[in-house]
Coordinates of C-alpha atoms in Angstrom, one line a residue:
Chain U
M1 CA 0.0 0.0 0.0
T2 CA 2.8 2.4 0.9
A3 CA 4.4 1.5 -2.4
K4 CA 1.3 2.5 -4.3
I5 CA 1.0 5.8 -2.5
N6 CA 4.6 6.6 -3.4
E7 CA 3.9 5.8 -7.0
R8 CA 1.1 8.3 -7.1
Q9 CA 3.3 10.9 -5.6
A10 CA 6.0 10.4 -8.2
P11 CA 4.8 13.0 -10.7
N12 CA 4.8 15.7 -8.1
R13 CA 8.2 14.8 -6.8
M14 CA 9.4 14.8 -10.4
A15 CA 7.9 18.2 -11.1
K16 CA 9.9 19.6 -8.2
T17 CA 13.2 18.2 -9.5
M18 CA 12.6 19.9 -12.8
K19 CA 14.3 23.2 -13.2
M20 CA 11.3 25.5 -13.7
Q21 CA 12.7 29.0 -14.6
R22 CA 10.2 31.8 -14.3
L23 CA 9.7 32.4 -18.0
M24 CA 6.1 33.5 -17.3
P25 CA 4.0 34.3 -14.2
A26 CA 3.9 31.4 -11.7
S27 CA 0.2 30.9 -12.2
E28 CA 0.7 30.1 -15.9
E29 CA 3.5 27.6 -15.4
P30 CA 1.3 24.5 -15.3
N31 CA -0.4 25.4 -18.5
R32 CA 3.0 26.1 -20.2
L33 CA 4.3 22.7 -19.0
D34 CA 1.1 21.0 -20.2
Q35 CA 1.5 22.6 -23.6
I36 CA 5.1 21.3 -23.8
Y37 CA 4.0 17.8 -22.9
Y38 CA 1.2 17.8 -25.4
V39 CA 3.3 19.2 -28.3
A40 CA 6.3 17.0 -27.5
A41 CA 3.9 13.9 -27.4
R42 CA 2.7 14.9 -30.9
I43 CA 6.2 15.3 -32.3
F44 CA 7.3 11.9 -30.7
C45 CA 4.2 10.3 -32.4
E46 CA 5.0 11.8 -35.8
K47 CA 8.7 11.3 -36.0
G48 CA 9.1 8.4 -33.5
Y49 CA 10.6 8.9 -30.0
D50 CA 14.2 8.0 -30.8
A51 CA 14.3 10.1 -34.0
T52 CA 13.1 13.2 -32.2
S53 CA 15.6 15.6 -30.8
M54 CA 15.1 18.2 -28.0
S55 CA 15.7 20.9 -30.7
D56 CA 12.7 19.5 -32.7
I57 CA 10.5 19.8 -29.6
A58 CA 11.8 23.3 -28.8
D59 CA 11.1 24.4 -32.4
A60 CA 7.5 23.0 -32.2
V61 CA 6.8 24.6 -28.8
G62 CA 8.3 27.9 -30.1
I63 CA 11.1 28.3 -27.5
T64 CA 14.9 28.0 -27.8
K65 CA 16.7 24.7 -27.1
A66 CA 18.1 26.3 -24.0
G67 CA 14.6 27.3 -23.0
I68 CA 13.3 23.7 -23.1
Y69 CA 16.0 22.6 -20.7
H70 CA 14.5 25.0 -18.1
Y71 CA 11.5 22.7 -18.0
V72 CA 12.9 19.2 -18.5
E73 CA 16.3 17.8 -17.9
S74 CA 16.5 15.2 -20.7
K75 CA 14.4 13.6 -23.4
Q76 CA 14.0 10.5 -21.3
D77 CA 12.7 12.6 -18.3
L78 CA 10.4 14.3 -20.8
L79 CA 8.9 11.0 -21.9
F80 CA 8.4 10.0 -18.3
A81 CA 6.8 13.3 -17.5
I82 CA 4.4 13.1 -20.4
M83 CA 3.3 9.6 -19.3
N84 CA 2.7 10.9 -15.7
F85 CA 0.9 13.9 -17.1
G86 CA -1.4 11.5 -19.0
M87 CA -1.9 9.3 -15.9
D88 CA -2.4 12.4 -13.7
R89 CA -5.3 13.5 -16.0
L90 CA -6.7 10.0 -15.9
E91 CA -6.5 10.0 -12.1
T92 CA -8.3 13.4 -11.9
R93 CA -10.9 12.8 -14.6
V94 CA -11.6 9.1 -14.4
I95 CA -10.2 7.2 -11.4
T96 CA -11.0 9.6 -8.6
P97 CA -14.6 10.3 -9.7
A98 CA -15.1 6.6 -10.3
R99 CA -13.9 5.6 -6.9
A100 CA -16.4 8.0 -5.4
V101 CA -19.3 6.0 -6.9
A102 CA -20.5 3.2 -4.7
D103 CA -22.8 1.5 -7.2
A104 CA -20.7 -0.8 -9.4
E105 CA -22.8 -0.3 -12.6
Q106 CA -22.7 3.4 -12.2
R107 CA -19.0 3.3 -11.5
L108 CA -18.5 1.3 -14.7
R109 CA -20.5 3.8 -16.7
T110 CA -18.4 6.6 -15.1
I111 CA -15.1 4.9 -16.1
V112 CA -16.2 4.3 -19.7
R113 CA -17.8 7.7 -20.3
N114 CA -15.1 9.8 -18.6
H115 CA -12.2 7.9 -20.1
A116 CA -13.7 8.1 -23.6
L117 CA -14.3 11.9 -23.2
L118 CA -10.8 12.5 -21.8
I119 CA -9.2 10.8 -24.8
M120 CA -11.4 12.6 -27.3
E121 CA -10.8 16.0 -25.7
G122 CA -7.1 15.6 -26.2
S123 CA -7.4 14.3 -29.8
A124 CA -5.6 16.3 -32.5
V125 CA -7.3 17.2 -35.8
A126 CA -4.9 14.7 -37.4
G127 CA -7.0 12.0 -35.8
Y128 CA -5.2 10.8 -32.7
N129 CA -4.5 11.7 -29.1
P130 CA -0.7 12.0 -28.8
V131 CA -0.6 11.6 -25.0
T132 CA -2.6 8.4 -25.0
V133 CA -0.7 7.0 -28.0
L134 CA 2.7 7.8 -26.4
N135 CA 1.7 6.0 -23.3
D136 CA 2.7 2.8 -25.2
E137 CA 6.3 4.0 -25.7
M138 CA 7.5 1.9 -22.7
A139 CA 10.8 1.0 -24.5
G140 CA 12.1 4.6 -24.1
L141 CA 11.8 4.6 -20.3
T142 CA 14.5 3.7 -17.8
P143 CA 13.7 0.5 -15.8
V144 CA 12.8 2.5 -12.7
H145 CA 10.4 4.8 -14.6
R146 CA 8.9 1.9 -16.5
R147 CA 8.0 0.1 -13.2
K148 CA 6.4 3.3 -11.9
V149 CA 4.3 3.8 -15.1
L150 CA 3.4 0.1 -15.1
Q151 CA 2.2 0.3 -11.5
R152 CA -0.1 3.2 -12.2
K153 CA -1.6 1.3 -15.2
R154 CA -2.0 -1.7 -13.0
D155 CA -3.9 0.3 -10.3
Y156 CA -6.3 1.4 -13.0
L157 CA -6.8 -2.2 -14.2
D158 CA -7.4 -3.3 -10.6
L159 CA -10.1 -0.6 -10.2
L160 CA -11.9 -1.8 -13.4
R161 CA -11.5 -5.5 -12.6
D162 CA -12.8 -5.0 -9.0
T163 CA -15.8 -3.2 -10.4
L164 CA -16.5 -6.1 -12.8
R165 CA -16.2 -8.6 -9.9
Q166 CA -18.6 -6.6 -7.8
L167 CA -21.0 -6.7 -10.8
K168 CA -20.5 -10.4 -11.0
D169 CA -21.3 -10.8 -7.3
E170 CA -24.5 -8.8 -7.9
G171 CA -25.5 -11.1 -10.7
K172 CA -25.3 -8.3 -13.2
L173 CA -22.3 -9.5 -15.2
K174 CA -22.7 -11.9 -18.1
E175 CA -20.9 -15.2 -18.0
V176 CA -17.7 -13.6 -19.1
D177 CA -14.1 -13.8 -17.7
D178 CA -13.4 -10.5 -15.8
T179 CA -9.8 -10.2 -17.1
V180 CA -10.8 -10.6 -20.7
A181 CA -13.7 -8.2 -20.2
A182 CA -11.5 -5.6 -18.5
F183 CA -8.8 -5.6 -21.2
S184 CA -11.5 -5.6 -23.9
L185 CA -12.9 -2.4 -22.4
F186 CA -9.4 -0.9 -22.3
G187 CA -8.8 -1.9 -25.9
M188 CA -12.1 -0.2 -27.0
L189 CA -11.4 2.9 -25.0
L190 CA -7.7 3.3 -25.8
W191 CA -8.2 2.7 -29.5
L192 CA -10.3 5.8 -29.6
S193 CA -6.9 7.7 -29.3
R194 CA -6.1 6.4 -32.8
W195 CA -9.2 6.9 -34.8
Y196 CA -11.4 9.7 -33.3
H197 CA -11.4 12.9 -35.4
P198 CA -12.6 15.9 -33.5
D199 CA -14.1 17.2 -36.8
G200 CA -15.7 13.9 -37.8
K201 CA -19.5 13.4 -38.2
L202 CA -20.1 12.4 -34.5
S203 CA -19.5 14.7 -31.5
A204 CA -17.4 13.5 -28.6
G205 CA -20.6 13.2 -26.6
Q206 CA -22.3 11.0 -29.2
V207 CA -19.2 8.7 -29.5
A208 CA -19.2 8.4 -25.7
N209 CA -22.9 7.4 -25.7
E210 CA -22.2 4.8 -28.4
M211 CA -19.2 3.4 -26.6
E212 CA -21.2 3.2 -23.3
K213 CA -23.9 1.2 -25.1
I214 CA -21.4 -1.1 -26.8
A215 CA -19.2 -1.6 -23.7
L216 CA -22.1 -2.2 -21.2
G217 CA -24.0 -4.3 -23.7
G218 CA -21.0 -6.5 -24.2
I219 CA -20.6 -7.5 -20.6
L220 CA -23.8 -6.8 -18.6
R221 CA -26.8 -9.1 -18.7
P222 CA -29.6 -7.8 -21.0
Q223 CA -32.3 -7.9 -18.4
V224 CA -30.2 -5.6 -16.2
R225 CA -29.8 -3.1 -19.0
L226 CA -33.4 -3.2 -20.0
A227 CA -34.5 -2.6 -16.5
R228 CA -32.4 0.5 -16.4
K229 CA -34.0 2.0 -19.4
Chain S
M1 CA -10.5 -1.2 -57.7
T2 CA -7.3 -1.5 -59.8
A3 CA -5.5 0.5 -57.1
K4 CA -6.7 -1.9 -54.4
I5 CA -5.5 -4.9 -56.4
N6 CA -2.1 -3.3 -56.8
E7 CA -1.9 -2.6 -53.0
R8 CA -2.5 -6.3 -52.4
Q9 CA 0.2 -7.4 -54.8
A10 CA 2.7 -5.0 -53.2
P11 CA 4.2 -7.5 -50.7
N12 CA 4.9 -10.0 -53.5
R13 CA 6.5 -7.4 -55.7
M14 CA 8.5 -6.3 -52.7
A15 CA 9.6 -9.9 -51.9
K16 CA 11.0 -10.2 -55.4
T17 CA 13.0 -7.0 -55.2
M18 CA 14.7 -8.3 -52.0
K19 CA 18.0 -10.0 -52.6
M20 CA 17.3 -13.6 -51.4
Q21 CA 20.5 -15.5 -51.5
R22 CA 20.2 -19.2 -51.2
L23 CA 21.4 -19.7 -47.7
M24 CA 19.1 -22.6 -47.3
P25 CA 17.0 -24.8 -49.6
A26 CA 14.4 -22.8 -51.6
S27 CA 11.5 -24.5 -49.8
E28 CA 12.6 -23.2 -46.5
E29 CA 13.1 -19.6 -47.5
P30 CA 9.7 -18.3 -46.6
N31 CA 10.0 -19.7 -43.0
R32 CA 13.5 -18.2 -42.6
L33 CA 12.1 -14.8 -43.8
D34 CA 9.1 -15.2 -41.4
Q35 CA 11.5 -15.9 -38.6
I36 CA 13.5 -12.7 -39.4
Y37 CA 10.3 -10.6 -39.5
Y38 CA 9.1 -12.0 -36.2
V39 CA 12.4 -11.6 -34.4
A40 CA 13.0 -8.1 -35.9
A41 CA 9.6 -7.0 -34.8
R42 CA 10.3 -8.2 -31.3
I43 CA 13.6 -6.3 -31.2
F44 CA 11.9 -3.2 -32.6
C45 CA 9.3 -3.4 -29.9
E46 CA 11.8 -3.8 -27.1
K47 CA 14.4 -1.2 -28.1
G48 CA 12.2 1.1 -30.2
Y49 CA 12.4 1.2 -34.0
D50 CA 14.9 4.0 -34.4
A51 CA 17.2 2.8 -31.6
T52 CA 17.5 -0.6 -33.3
S53 CA 20.4 -1.3 -35.7
M54 CA 20.5 -3.9 -38.4
S55 CA 23.4 -5.5 -36.4
D56 CA 21.0 -5.9 -33.4
I57 CA 18.6 -7.7 -35.6
A58 CA 21.3 -9.9 -37.2
D59 CA 22.5 -10.8 -33.7
A60 CA 19.0 -11.7 -32.5
V61 CA 18.4 -13.8 -35.6
G62 CA 21.8 -15.5 -35.3
I63 CA 23.3 -14.5 -38.7
T64 CA 26.0 -12.0 -39.7
K65 CA 25.2 -8.4 -40.5
A66 CA 26.1 -9.2 -44.1
G67 CA 23.7 -12.1 -43.9
I68 CA 20.7 -10.0 -43.0
Y69 CA 21.3 -7.8 -46.1
H70 CA 20.8 -10.9 -48.2
Y71 CA 17.2 -10.8 -47.1
V72 CA 16.4 -7.1 -46.7
E73 CA 17.9 -4.0 -48.3
S74 CA 17.4 -1.6 -45.4
K75 CA 15.8 -1.1 -42.0
Q76 CA 13.0 0.9 -43.6
D77 CA 12.3 -1.9 -46.1
L78 CA 12.4 -4.4 -43.3
L79 CA 9.7 -2.4 -41.3
F80 CA 7.5 -2.3 -44.4
A81 CA 8.1 -6.0 -45.1
I82 CA 7.1 -6.9 -41.5
M83 CA 3.9 -4.8 -41.8
N84 CA 3.0 -6.6 -45.1
F85 CA 3.9 -9.9 -43.5
G86 CA 1.3 -9.2 -40.8
M87 CA -1.2 -8.0 -43.3
D88 CA -0.6 -11.0 -45.5
R89 CA -1.3 -13.3 -42.5
L90 CA -4.5 -11.3 -41.7
E91 CA -5.5 -11.7 -45.3
T92 CA -5.0 -15.4 -45.3
R93 CA -6.4 -16.2 -41.9
V94 CA -9.1 -13.6 -41.4
I95 CA -10.1 -11.6 -44.5
T96 CA -10.3 -14.3 -47.1
P97 CA -12.2 -16.9 -44.9
A98 CA -14.5 -14.1 -43.8
R99 CA -15.3 -13.0 -47.4
A100 CA -16.3 -16.5 -48.2
V101 CA -19.1 -16.4 -45.6
A102 CA -22.4 -15.1 -47.0
D103 CA -24.3 -14.8 -43.7
A104 CA -23.3 -11.5 -42.0
E105 CA -23.6 -12.7 -38.4
Q106 CA -21.4 -15.8 -39.2
R107 CA -19.0 -13.5 -41.1
L108 CA -18.7 -11.3 -38.0
R109 CA -18.0 -14.3 -35.8
T110 CA -15.4 -15.5 -38.3
I111 CA -13.6 -12.1 -38.2
V112 CA -13.6 -11.8 -34.4
R113 CA -12.6 -15.4 -33.7
N114 CA -10.0 -15.7 -36.4
H115 CA -8.4 -12.4 -35.8
A116 CA -8.2 -13.1 -32.0
L117 CA -6.7 -16.5 -32.6
L118 CA -4.2 -15.1 -35.1
I119 CA -3.0 -12.4 -32.6
M120 CA -2.7 -14.9 -29.7
E121 CA -0.8 -17.4 -31.9
G122 CA 1.9 -14.9 -32.5
S123 CA 2.1 -13.7 -28.9
A124 CA 5.5 -13.9 -27.2
V125 CA 5.8 -15.3 -23.7
A126 CA 6.7 -11.8 -22.6
G127 CA 3.0 -11.0 -23.2
Y128 CA 2.7 -9.2 -26.5
N129 CA 2.5 -9.9 -30.2
P130 CA 5.4 -8.0 -31.8
V131 CA 4.1 -8.1 -35.3
T132 CA 0.7 -6.6 -34.3
V133 CA 2.2 -4.0 -32.0
L134 CA 4.7 -3.0 -34.7
N135 CA 1.8 -2.4 -37.1
D136 CA 1.4 1.0 -35.3
E137 CA 5.0 2.1 -36.2
M138 CA 3.7 4.2 -39.1
A139 CA 6.2 7.0 -38.5
G140 CA 9.1 4.8 -39.6
L141 CA 7.6 4.2 -43.1
T142 CA 8.3 6.2 -46.3
P143 CA 5.2 8.2 -47.5
V144 CA 4.6 5.7 -50.3
H145 CA 4.9 2.7 -48.0
R146 CA 2.6 4.4 -45.4
R147 CA -0.1 4.9 -48.0
K148 CA 0.1 1.2 -49.0
V149 CA -0.2 0.0 -45.4
L150 CA -3.0 2.4 -44.7
Q151 CA -4.9 1.2 -47.8
R152 CA -4.6 -2.4 -46.6
K153 CA -5.9 -1.4 -43.1
R154 CA -8.7 0.6 -44.7
D155 CA -9.8 -2.5 -46.8
Y156 CA -10.1 -4.5 -43.6
L157 CA -12.1 -1.7 -41.9
D158 CA -14.4 -1.6 -45.0
L159 CA -15.0 -5.4 -44.7
L160 CA -16.0 -5.1 -41.1
R161 CA -18.2 -2.0 -41.6
D162 CA -19.9 -3.5 -44.6
T163 CA -20.7 -6.6 -42.4
L164 CA -22.1 -4.4 -39.7
R165 CA -24.3 -2.5 -42.2
Q166 CA -25.6 -5.8 -43.6
L167 CA -26.5 -6.8 -40.0
K168 CA -28.2 -3.4 -39.6
D169 CA -30.3 -4.0 -42.8
E170 CA -31.2 -7.4 -41.4
G171 CA -32.4 -5.8 -38.2
K172 CA -29.8 -7.7 -36.1
L173 CA -27.6 -4.7 -35.1
K174 CA -28.4 -2.7 -32.0
E175 CA -29.0 1.0 -32.4
V176 CA -25.3 1.7 -32.5
D177 CA -23.2 3.7 -35.0
D178 CA -21.4 1.3 -37.3
T179 CA -18.2 3.3 -37.4
V180 CA -17.9 3.4 -33.6
A181 CA -18.8 -0.3 -33.4
A182 CA -16.2 -1.2 -36.1
F183 CA -13.4 0.6 -34.3
S184 CA -14.5 -0.7 -30.9
L185 CA -14.2 -4.2 -32.2
F186 CA -10.8 -3.4 -33.7
G187 CA -9.7 -1.9 -30.4
M188 CA -10.8 -5.0 -28.4
L189 CA -9.0 -7.3 -30.9
L190 CA -5.8 -5.4 -31.4
W191 CA -5.4 -4.8 -27.7
L192 CA -5.0 -8.5 -27.3
S193 CA -1.6 -8.1 -28.8
R194 CA -0.6 -6.2 -25.7
W195 CA -1.9 -8.2 -22.8
Y196 CA -2.4 -11.9 -23.8
H197 CA 0.1 -14.2 -22.2
P198 CA 0.4 -17.6 -23.9
D199 CA 1.1 -19.2 -20.5
G200 CA -1.7 -17.4 -18.6
K201 CA -4.7 -19.1 -17.0
L202 CA -6.9 -19.0 -20.1
S203 CA -6.1 -20.8 -23.4
A204 CA -6.2 -19.0 -26.7
G205 CA -9.5 -20.9 -27.5
Q206 CA -11.1 -19.8 -24.2
V207 CA -10.1 -16.1 -24.7
A208 CA -11.5 -16.2 -28.3
N209 CA -14.8 -17.6 -26.9
E210 CA -14.9 -14.8 -24.3
M211 CA -14.1 -12.1 -26.9
E212 CA -16.8 -13.5 -29.2
K213 CA -19.4 -13.2 -26.4
I214 CA -18.3 -9.7 -25.4
A215 CA -18.0 -8.4 -29.0
L216 CA -21.2 -9.9 -30.3
G217 CA -23.1 -9.0 -27.1
G218 CA -22.0 -5.4 -27.4
I219 CA -23.4 -4.8 -30.9
L220 CA -26.1 -7.4 -31.7
R221 CA -29.6 -7.3 -30.4
P222 CA -30.2 -9.8 -27.5
Q223 CA -33.1 -11.6 -29.1
V224 CA -30.9 -12.4 -32.1
R225 CA -28.2 -13.9 -29.9
L226 CA -30.7 -15.8 -27.7
A227 CA -32.4 -17.3 -30.8
R228 CA -29.0 -18.6 -32.0
K229 CA -28.4 -20.5 -28.8

């Protein structure tokens, strides 16, 4: 348990170790950092992580190469920071609100809807969410950083699987394996980061509705869902 | 239509342009090439595409660096060849058998089952299928190669979406958007390449059964599925 709490604190600890020069008012710093993470993630996705230099990122963000080093110490630290940025947003927007829901079915709906909306909100017009896509770039991390990111992913998997087990105990889950069901939901959700176009024919809200229907329909018993209508 | 046929022939044309020295009997060459593709995909996934050298691949395959150039001309050609290798297997094992099925529901089941089994068959003990995962490495391709791979992916999407539309016409599809449903199915299936462990508690056949239940349950009307039991 202590280990998990430490994992969660990691991004904050890390932010403190970054040299954050006052290039702008203190109040605006988090947004500037967020912007760097988002733009860097996009460049990494387009060029590939290893082929991207810190100069490429500085150019894209619109600051000097020296300027970028005021925010991050190295490309490897930047990759880790982007992953934690993504996981922090997941924590704030999906995990924390979901944990606050006692009813398992409503908690599952919260997870699916909020995660889908979070991914679509960060999707570029090019048709992908660079922060979510980059979350797969585990090969670029140091072993220590990789373990930390993996632990955060595992905590989320545990939340989802525990929710499915609770639904099983309540007789609401179909006869499906909870691990396969959990990863199937993740696959559906995370794939959104690779195909959703913000200027496509469906709005983010409509896509979230469709995904909720498909996801819940795939794993909950029909009578339960009919009863809820 | 001509364009599409050309796209499909691309891998064969490419194989011919590769210098294939007779290091082994002609009959064994395809397997040797398959082995190189599979091992190279694994190394690319572990180290990252850009960080991997042809020497790394030669070492992993167990031949000299000069030896590897008898099979492929460059790292970029190798990446394209691996993607086509994956798409060729998809064509043989999933697309062609599915096209032969006239009934839309049975065709959908064929797509889900066969694609799930194909991914799991190629999954390493480390818990991922390197060929499927590498299929995302679009940044490493030349623009021409990228278009060809994209076209092959699009053809598969069209097959799945046409199948869902046929199911909609037959009144078997739930009230779900067919594009969201198609990508949701792809997400579920393709994510298998990142979590399925061949030595886990469920066999590939069991996972395929679960995925079929979840996928079909998510998009087909309950009465249809009940009637089939």
